[in-house]
mmCIF file of C-alpha atoms and ligand atoms in Angstrom:
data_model
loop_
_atom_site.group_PDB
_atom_site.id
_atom_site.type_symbol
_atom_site.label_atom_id
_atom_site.label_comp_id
_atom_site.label_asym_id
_atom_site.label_seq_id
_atom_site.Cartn_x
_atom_site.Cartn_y
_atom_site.Cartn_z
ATOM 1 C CA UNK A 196 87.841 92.398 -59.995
ATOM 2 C CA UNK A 197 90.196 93.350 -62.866
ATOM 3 C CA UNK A 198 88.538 94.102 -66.301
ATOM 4 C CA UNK A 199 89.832 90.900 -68.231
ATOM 5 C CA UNK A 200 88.089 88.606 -65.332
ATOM 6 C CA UNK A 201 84.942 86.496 -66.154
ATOM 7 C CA UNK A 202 82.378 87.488 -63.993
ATOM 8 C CA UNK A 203 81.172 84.077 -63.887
ATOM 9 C CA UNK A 204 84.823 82.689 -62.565
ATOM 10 C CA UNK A 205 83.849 79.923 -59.847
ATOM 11 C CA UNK A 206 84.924 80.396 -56.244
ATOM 12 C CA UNK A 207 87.937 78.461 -55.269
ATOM 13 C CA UNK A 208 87.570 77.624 -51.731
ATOM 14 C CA UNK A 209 90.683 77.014 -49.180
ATOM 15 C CA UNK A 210 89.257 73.827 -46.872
ATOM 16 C CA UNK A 211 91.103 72.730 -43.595
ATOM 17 C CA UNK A 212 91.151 68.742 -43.988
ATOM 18 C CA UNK A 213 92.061 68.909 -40.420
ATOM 19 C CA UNK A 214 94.636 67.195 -38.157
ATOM 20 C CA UNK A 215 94.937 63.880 -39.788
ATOM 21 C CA UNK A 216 91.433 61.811 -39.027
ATOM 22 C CA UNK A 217 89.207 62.353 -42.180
ATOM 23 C CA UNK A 218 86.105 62.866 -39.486
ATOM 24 C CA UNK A 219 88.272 66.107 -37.728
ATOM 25 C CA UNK A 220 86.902 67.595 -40.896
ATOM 26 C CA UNK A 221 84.464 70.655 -40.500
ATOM 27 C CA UNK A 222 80.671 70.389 -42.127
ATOM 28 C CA UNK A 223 81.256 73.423 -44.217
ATOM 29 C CA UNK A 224 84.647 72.240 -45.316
ATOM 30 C CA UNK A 225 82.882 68.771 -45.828
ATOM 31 C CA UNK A 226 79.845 70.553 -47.870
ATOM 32 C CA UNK A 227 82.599 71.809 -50.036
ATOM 33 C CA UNK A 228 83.854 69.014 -50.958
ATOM 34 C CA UNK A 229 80.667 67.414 -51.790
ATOM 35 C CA UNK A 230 79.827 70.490 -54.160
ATOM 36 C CA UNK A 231 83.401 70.631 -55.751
ATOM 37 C CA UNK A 232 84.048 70.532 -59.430
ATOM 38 C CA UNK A 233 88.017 69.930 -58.896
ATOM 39 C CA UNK A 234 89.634 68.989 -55.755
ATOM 40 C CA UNK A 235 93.041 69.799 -55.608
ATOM 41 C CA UNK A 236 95.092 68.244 -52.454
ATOM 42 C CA UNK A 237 98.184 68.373 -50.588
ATOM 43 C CA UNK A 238 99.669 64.668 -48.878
ATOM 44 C CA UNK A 239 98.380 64.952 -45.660
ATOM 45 C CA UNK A 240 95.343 65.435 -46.623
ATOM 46 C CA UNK A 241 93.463 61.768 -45.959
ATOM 47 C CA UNK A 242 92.341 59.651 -48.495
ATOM 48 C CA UNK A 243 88.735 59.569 -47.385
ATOM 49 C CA UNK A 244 87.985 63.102 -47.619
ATOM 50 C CA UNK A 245 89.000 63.153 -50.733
ATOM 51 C CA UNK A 246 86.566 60.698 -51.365
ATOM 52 C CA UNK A 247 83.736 62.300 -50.539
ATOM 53 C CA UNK A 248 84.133 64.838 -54.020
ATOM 54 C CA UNK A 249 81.894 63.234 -56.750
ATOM 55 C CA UNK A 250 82.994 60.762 -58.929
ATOM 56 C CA UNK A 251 83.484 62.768 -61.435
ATOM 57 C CA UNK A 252 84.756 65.440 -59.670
ATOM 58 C CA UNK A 253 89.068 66.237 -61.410
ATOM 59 C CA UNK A 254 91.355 65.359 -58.521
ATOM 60 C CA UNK A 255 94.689 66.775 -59.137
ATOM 61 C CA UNK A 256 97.642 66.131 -56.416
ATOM 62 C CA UNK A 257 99.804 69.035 -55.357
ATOM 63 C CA UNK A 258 101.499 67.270 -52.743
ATOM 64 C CA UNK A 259 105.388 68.721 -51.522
ATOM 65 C CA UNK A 260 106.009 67.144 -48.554
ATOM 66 C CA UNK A 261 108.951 68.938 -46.625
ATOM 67 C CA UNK A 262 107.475 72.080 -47.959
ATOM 68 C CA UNK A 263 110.741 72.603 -49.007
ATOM 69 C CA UNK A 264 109.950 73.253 -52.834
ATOM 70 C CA UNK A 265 110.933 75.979 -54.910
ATOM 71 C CA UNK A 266 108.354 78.572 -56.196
ATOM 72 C CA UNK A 267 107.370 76.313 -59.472
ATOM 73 C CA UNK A 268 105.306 74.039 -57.897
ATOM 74 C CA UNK A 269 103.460 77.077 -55.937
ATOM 75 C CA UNK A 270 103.348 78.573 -59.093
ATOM 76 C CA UNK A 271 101.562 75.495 -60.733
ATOM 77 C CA UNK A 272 99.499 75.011 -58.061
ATOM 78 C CA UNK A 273 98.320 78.839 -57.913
ATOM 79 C CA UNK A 274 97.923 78.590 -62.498
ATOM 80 C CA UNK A 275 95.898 75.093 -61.727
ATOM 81 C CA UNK A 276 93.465 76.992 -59.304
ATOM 82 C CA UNK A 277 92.871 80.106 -61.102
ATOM 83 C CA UNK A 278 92.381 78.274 -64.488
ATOM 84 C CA UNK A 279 89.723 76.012 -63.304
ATOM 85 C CA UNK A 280 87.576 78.514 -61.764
ATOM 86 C CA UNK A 281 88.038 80.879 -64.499
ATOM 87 C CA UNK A 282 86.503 78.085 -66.462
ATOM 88 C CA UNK A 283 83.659 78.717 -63.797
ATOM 89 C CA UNK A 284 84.208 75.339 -61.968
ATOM 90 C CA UNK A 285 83.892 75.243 -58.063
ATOM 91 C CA UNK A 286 87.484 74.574 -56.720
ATOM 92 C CA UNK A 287 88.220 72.829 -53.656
ATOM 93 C CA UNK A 288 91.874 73.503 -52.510
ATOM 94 C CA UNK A 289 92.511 70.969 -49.791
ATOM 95 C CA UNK A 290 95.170 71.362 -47.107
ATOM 96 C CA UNK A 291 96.099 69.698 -43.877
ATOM 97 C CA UNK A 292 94.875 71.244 -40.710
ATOM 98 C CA UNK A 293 94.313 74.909 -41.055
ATOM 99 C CA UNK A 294 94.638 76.150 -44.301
ATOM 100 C CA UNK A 295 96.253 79.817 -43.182
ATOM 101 C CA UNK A 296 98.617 77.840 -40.700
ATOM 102 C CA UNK A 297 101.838 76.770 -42.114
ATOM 103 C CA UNK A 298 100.009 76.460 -45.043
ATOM 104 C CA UNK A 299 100.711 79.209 -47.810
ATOM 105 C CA UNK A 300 97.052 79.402 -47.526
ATOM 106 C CA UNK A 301 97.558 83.535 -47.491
ATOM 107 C CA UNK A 302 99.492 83.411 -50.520
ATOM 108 C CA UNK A 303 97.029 80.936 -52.035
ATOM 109 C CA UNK A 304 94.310 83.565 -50.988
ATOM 110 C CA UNK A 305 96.055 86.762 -52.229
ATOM 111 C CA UNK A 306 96.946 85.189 -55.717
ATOM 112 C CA UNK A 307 93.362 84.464 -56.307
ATOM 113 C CA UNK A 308 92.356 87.460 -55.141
ATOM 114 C CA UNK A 309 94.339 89.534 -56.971
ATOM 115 C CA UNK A 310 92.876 88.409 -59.692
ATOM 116 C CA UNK A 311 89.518 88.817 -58.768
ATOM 117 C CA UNK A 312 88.797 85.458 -58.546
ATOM 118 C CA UNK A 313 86.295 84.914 -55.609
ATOM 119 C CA UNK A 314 88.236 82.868 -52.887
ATOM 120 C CA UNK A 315 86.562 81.521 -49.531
ATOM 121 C CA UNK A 316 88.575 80.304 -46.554
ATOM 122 C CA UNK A 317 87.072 77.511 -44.441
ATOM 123 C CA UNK A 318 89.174 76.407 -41.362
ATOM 124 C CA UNK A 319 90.413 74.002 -40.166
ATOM 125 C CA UNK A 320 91.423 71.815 -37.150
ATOM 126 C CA UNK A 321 95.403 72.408 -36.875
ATOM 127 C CA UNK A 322 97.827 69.692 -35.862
ATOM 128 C CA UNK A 323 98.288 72.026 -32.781
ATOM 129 C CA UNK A 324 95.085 71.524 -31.590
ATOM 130 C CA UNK A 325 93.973 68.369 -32.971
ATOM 131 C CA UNK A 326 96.901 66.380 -32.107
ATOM 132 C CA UNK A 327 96.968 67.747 -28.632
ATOM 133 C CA UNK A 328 93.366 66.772 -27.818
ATOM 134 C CA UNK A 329 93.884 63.338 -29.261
ATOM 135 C CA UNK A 330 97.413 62.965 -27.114
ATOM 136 C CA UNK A 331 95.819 64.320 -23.793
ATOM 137 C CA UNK A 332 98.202 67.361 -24.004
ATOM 138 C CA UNK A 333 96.000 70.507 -22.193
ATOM 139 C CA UNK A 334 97.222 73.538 -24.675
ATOM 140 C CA UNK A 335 96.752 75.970 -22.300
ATOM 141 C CA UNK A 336 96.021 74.009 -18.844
ATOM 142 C CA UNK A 337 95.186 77.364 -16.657
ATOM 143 C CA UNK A 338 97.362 76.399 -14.209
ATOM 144 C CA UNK A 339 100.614 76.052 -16.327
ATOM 145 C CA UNK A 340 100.388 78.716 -19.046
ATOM 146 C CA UNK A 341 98.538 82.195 -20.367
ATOM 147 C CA UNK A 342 99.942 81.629 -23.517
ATOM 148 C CA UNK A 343 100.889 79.020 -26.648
ATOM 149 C CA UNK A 344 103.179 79.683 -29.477
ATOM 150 C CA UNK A 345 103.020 77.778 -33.002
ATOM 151 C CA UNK A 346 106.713 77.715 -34.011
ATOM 152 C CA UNK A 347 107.752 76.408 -37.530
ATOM 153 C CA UNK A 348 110.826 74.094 -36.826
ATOM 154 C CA UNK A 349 111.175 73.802 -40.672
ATOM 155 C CA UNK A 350 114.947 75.989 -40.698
ATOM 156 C CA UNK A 351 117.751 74.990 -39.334
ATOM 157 C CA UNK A 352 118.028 76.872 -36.061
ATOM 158 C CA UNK A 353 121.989 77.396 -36.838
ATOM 159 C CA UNK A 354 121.558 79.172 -40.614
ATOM 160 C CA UNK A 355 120.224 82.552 -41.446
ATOM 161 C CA UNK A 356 116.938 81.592 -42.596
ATOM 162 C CA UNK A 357 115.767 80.728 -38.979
ATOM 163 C CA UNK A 358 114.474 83.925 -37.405
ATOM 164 C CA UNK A 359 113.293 82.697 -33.779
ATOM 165 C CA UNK A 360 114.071 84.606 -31.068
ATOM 166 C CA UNK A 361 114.895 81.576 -28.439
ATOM 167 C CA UNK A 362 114.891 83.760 -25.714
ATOM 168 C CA UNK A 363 111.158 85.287 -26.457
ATOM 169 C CA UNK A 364 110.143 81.623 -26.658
ATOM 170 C CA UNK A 365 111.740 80.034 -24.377
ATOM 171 C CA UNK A 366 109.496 82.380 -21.620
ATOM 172 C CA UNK A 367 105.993 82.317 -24.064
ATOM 173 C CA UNK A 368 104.620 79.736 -22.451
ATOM 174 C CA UNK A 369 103.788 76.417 -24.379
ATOM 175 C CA UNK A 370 105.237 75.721 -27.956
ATOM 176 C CA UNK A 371 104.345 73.554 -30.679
ATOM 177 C CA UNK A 372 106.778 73.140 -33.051
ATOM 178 C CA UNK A 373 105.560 72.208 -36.699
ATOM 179 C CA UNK A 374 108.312 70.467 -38.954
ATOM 180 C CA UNK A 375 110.472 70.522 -36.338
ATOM 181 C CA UNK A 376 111.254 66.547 -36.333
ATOM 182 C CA UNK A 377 114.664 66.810 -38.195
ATOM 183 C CA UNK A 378 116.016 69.877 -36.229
ATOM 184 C CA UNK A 379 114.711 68.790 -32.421
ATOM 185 C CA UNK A 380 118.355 68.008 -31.421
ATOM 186 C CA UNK A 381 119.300 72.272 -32.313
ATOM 187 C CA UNK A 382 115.883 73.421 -31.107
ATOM 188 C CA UNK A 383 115.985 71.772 -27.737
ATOM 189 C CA UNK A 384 119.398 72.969 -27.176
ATOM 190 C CA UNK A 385 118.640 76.464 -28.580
ATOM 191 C CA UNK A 386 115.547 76.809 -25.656
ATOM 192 C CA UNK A 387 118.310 75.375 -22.898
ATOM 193 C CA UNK A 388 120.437 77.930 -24.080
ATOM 194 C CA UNK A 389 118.309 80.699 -24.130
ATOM 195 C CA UNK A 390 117.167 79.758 -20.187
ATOM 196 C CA UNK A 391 114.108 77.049 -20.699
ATOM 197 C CA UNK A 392 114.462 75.005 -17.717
ATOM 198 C CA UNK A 393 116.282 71.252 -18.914
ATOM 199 C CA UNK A 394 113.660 69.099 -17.595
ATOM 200 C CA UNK A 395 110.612 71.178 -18.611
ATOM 201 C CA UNK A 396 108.275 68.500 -20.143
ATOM 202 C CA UNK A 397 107.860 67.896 -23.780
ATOM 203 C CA UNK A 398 106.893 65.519 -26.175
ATOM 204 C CA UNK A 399 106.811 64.639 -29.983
ATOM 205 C CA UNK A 400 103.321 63.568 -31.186
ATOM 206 C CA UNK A 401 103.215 61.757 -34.837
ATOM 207 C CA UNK A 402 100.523 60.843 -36.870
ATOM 208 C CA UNK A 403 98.311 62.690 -34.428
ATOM 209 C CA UNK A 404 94.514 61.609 -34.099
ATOM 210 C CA UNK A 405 95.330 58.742 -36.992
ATOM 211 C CA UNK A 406 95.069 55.023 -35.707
ATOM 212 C CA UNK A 407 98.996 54.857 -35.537
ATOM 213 C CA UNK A 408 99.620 58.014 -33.845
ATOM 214 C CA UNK A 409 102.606 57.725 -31.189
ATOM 215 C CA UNK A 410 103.444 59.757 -28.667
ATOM 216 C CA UNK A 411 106.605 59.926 -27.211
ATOM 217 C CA UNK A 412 107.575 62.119 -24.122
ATOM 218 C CA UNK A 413 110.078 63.187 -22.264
ATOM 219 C CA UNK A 414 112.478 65.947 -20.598
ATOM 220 C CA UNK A 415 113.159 68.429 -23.129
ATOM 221 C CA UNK A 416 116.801 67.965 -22.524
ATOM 222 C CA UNK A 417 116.498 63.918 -23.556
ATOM 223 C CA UNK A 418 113.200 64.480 -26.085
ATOM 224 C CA UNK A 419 115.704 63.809 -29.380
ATOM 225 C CA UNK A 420 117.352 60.935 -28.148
ATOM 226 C CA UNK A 421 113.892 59.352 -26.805
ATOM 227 C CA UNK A 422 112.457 60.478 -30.119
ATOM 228 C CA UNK A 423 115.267 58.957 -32.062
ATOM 229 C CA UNK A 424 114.812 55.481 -29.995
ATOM 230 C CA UNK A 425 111.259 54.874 -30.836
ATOM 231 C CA UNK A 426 111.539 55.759 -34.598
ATOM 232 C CA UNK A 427 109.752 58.919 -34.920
ATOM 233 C CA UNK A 428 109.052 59.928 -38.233
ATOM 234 C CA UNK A 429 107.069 62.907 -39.949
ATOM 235 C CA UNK A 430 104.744 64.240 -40.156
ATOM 236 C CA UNK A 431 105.455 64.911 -36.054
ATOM 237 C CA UNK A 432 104.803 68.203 -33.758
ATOM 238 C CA UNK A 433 106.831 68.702 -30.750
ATOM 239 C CA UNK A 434 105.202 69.903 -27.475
ATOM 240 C CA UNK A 435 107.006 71.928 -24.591
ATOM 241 C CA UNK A 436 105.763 72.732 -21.656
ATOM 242 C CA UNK A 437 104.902 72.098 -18.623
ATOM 243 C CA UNK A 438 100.923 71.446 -20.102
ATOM 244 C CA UNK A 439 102.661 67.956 -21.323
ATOM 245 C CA UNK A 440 102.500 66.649 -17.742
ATOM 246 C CA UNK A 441 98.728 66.481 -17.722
ATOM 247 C CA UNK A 442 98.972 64.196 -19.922
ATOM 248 C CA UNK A 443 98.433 61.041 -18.175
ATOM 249 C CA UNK A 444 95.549 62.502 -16.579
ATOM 250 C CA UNK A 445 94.154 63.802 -19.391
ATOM 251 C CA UNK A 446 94.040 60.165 -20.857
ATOM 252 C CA UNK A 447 90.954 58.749 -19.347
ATOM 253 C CA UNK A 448 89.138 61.585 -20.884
ATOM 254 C CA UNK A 449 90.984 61.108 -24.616
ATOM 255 C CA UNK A 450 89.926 57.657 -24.099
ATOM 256 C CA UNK A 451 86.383 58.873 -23.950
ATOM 257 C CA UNK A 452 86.963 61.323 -26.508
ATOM 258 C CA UNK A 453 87.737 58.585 -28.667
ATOM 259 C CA UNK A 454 84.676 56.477 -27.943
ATOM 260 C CA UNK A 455 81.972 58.865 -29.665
ATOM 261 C CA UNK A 456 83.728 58.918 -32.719
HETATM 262 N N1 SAH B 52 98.432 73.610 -42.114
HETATM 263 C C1 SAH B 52 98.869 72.523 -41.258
HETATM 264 C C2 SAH B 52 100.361 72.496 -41.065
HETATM 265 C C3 SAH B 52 101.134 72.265 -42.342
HETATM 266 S S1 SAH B 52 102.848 72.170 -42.071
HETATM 267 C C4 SAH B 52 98.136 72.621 -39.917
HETATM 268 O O1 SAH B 52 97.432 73.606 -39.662
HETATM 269 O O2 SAH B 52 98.263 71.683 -39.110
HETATM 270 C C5 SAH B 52 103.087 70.417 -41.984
HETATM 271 C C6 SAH B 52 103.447 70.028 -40.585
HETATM 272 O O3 SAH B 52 102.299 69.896 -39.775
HETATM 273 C C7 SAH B 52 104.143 68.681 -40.463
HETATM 274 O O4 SAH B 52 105.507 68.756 -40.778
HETATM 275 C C8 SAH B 52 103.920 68.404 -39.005
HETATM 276 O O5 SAH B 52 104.784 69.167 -38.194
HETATM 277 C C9 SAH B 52 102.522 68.923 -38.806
HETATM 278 N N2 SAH B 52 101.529 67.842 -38.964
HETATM 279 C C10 SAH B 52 100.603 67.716 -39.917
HETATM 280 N N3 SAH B 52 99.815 66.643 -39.700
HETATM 281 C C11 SAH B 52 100.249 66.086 -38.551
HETATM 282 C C12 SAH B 52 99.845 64.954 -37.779
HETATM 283 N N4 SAH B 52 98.807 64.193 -38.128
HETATM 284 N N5 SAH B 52 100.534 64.691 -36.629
HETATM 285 C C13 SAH B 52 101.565 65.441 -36.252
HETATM 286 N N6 SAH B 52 101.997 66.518 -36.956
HETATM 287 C C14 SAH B 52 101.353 66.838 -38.081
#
């Protein structure tokens, strides 16, 4: 802790909301809630759990969908946490899924801590995962695959910024590919390229585990075009493997899933 630090700052802590279903939610994430002086939440994050803060809990929005956002609004966000629990309130920073994945929840964490501002980092569910289960998509089905790969889709696979190596991933094994929706046309044609197989299943899940969630699949070599015809919108993951073929199978047993909640 630095010198110039309260020691009574309160502990801002970094929940996982989960995949998209406010009940995906863990208990501890869900205790914190419940405890939380201030509640601050990105868009994905669903309605619901924010309800669960008390009433008179501050609720402050620090939503940037596209996560394409300069550093101000990180900024903000990071002066908004470390303000409130200076002021010794309990901070609840809310993020979709998994707060470390995709999520700037390590810069969130190191900012804080830094500043000797106690920081706690409760998991969550991530789309991977979550949307996978509720789609019937087996991430790592031991007879297709050792491995999965979480790929950010967010750069376009044709400028600098992207730093994939399409070769290394198009032998890894499964991939999900977060924000990948607007680029899928590049990305499937960057695995082809690099030697994925053409007709290597795949699919794009949206909405995942919410009441709307669609699932669209396909050959990786036709998964835009499909994708395009039945609307897909964010927020969407896309799925390749060949783990996406159990998925009819594995739909009796979502269908289950679904039933205890
Ligand atoms: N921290 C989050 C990811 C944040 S990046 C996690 O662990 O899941 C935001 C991206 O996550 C979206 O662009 C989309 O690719 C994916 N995503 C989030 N919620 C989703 C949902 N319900 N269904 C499908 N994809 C989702």
């Amino acid at each position: 802790m630095t010198p110039t630090e309260p020691t009574h700052a309160g502990t801002v802590y970094l929940v996982g909301a989960g995949p998209g279903a406010p009940d995906l939610v863990t208990v501890r994430g869900l205790n914190a809630i419940r405890r939380a002086d201030v509640v601050v939440y990105d868009a994905l994050v669903h309605p619901e759990l924010i309800a669960h803060a008390p009433a008179d809990a501050e609720r402050v929005y620090a939503g940037k969908r596209g996560y394409c956002v300069g550093s101000t609004l990180q900024e903000t966000i990071h002066e908004v946490m470390a303000n409130r629990a200076r002021a010794g309130l309990t901070v609840v920073r809310l993020k979709g899924g998994d707060p470390c994945v995709f999520g700037r929840g390590g810069e969130e964490a190191e900012y804080l801590a830094e500043r000797g501002i106690p920081v706690e980092i409760v998991p969550g569910v991530t789309t991977a995962v979550g949307a996978c289960a509720a789609a019937g998509i087996p991430l790592t089905h031991r007879d297709e695959t050792q491995a999965v790969t979480l790929v950010t889709g967010h750069f376009d696979p044709d400028s600098p910024e992207c730093k994939l190596d399409w070769k290394a991933l198009a032998c890894a094994g499964t991939l999900v590919v977060y924000m990948g929706l607007r680029h899928l046309d590049a990305i499937a044609a960057r695995l082809i390229g690099a030697g994925l197989d053409p007709e290597t299943p795949a699919a794009v899940v949206c909405r995942g585990t919410l009441p709307d969630q669609q699932v669209i699949d396909s050959p990786l070599t036709q998964l835009a075009t499909a994708a395009r015809a039945a609307g897909a919108a964010a927020p969407a993951v896309i799925v390749v493997g060949q783990v996406v073929a159990h998925r009819t199978r594995m739909m009796s047993l979502v269908a289950a899933q679904g039933a205890v909640a």
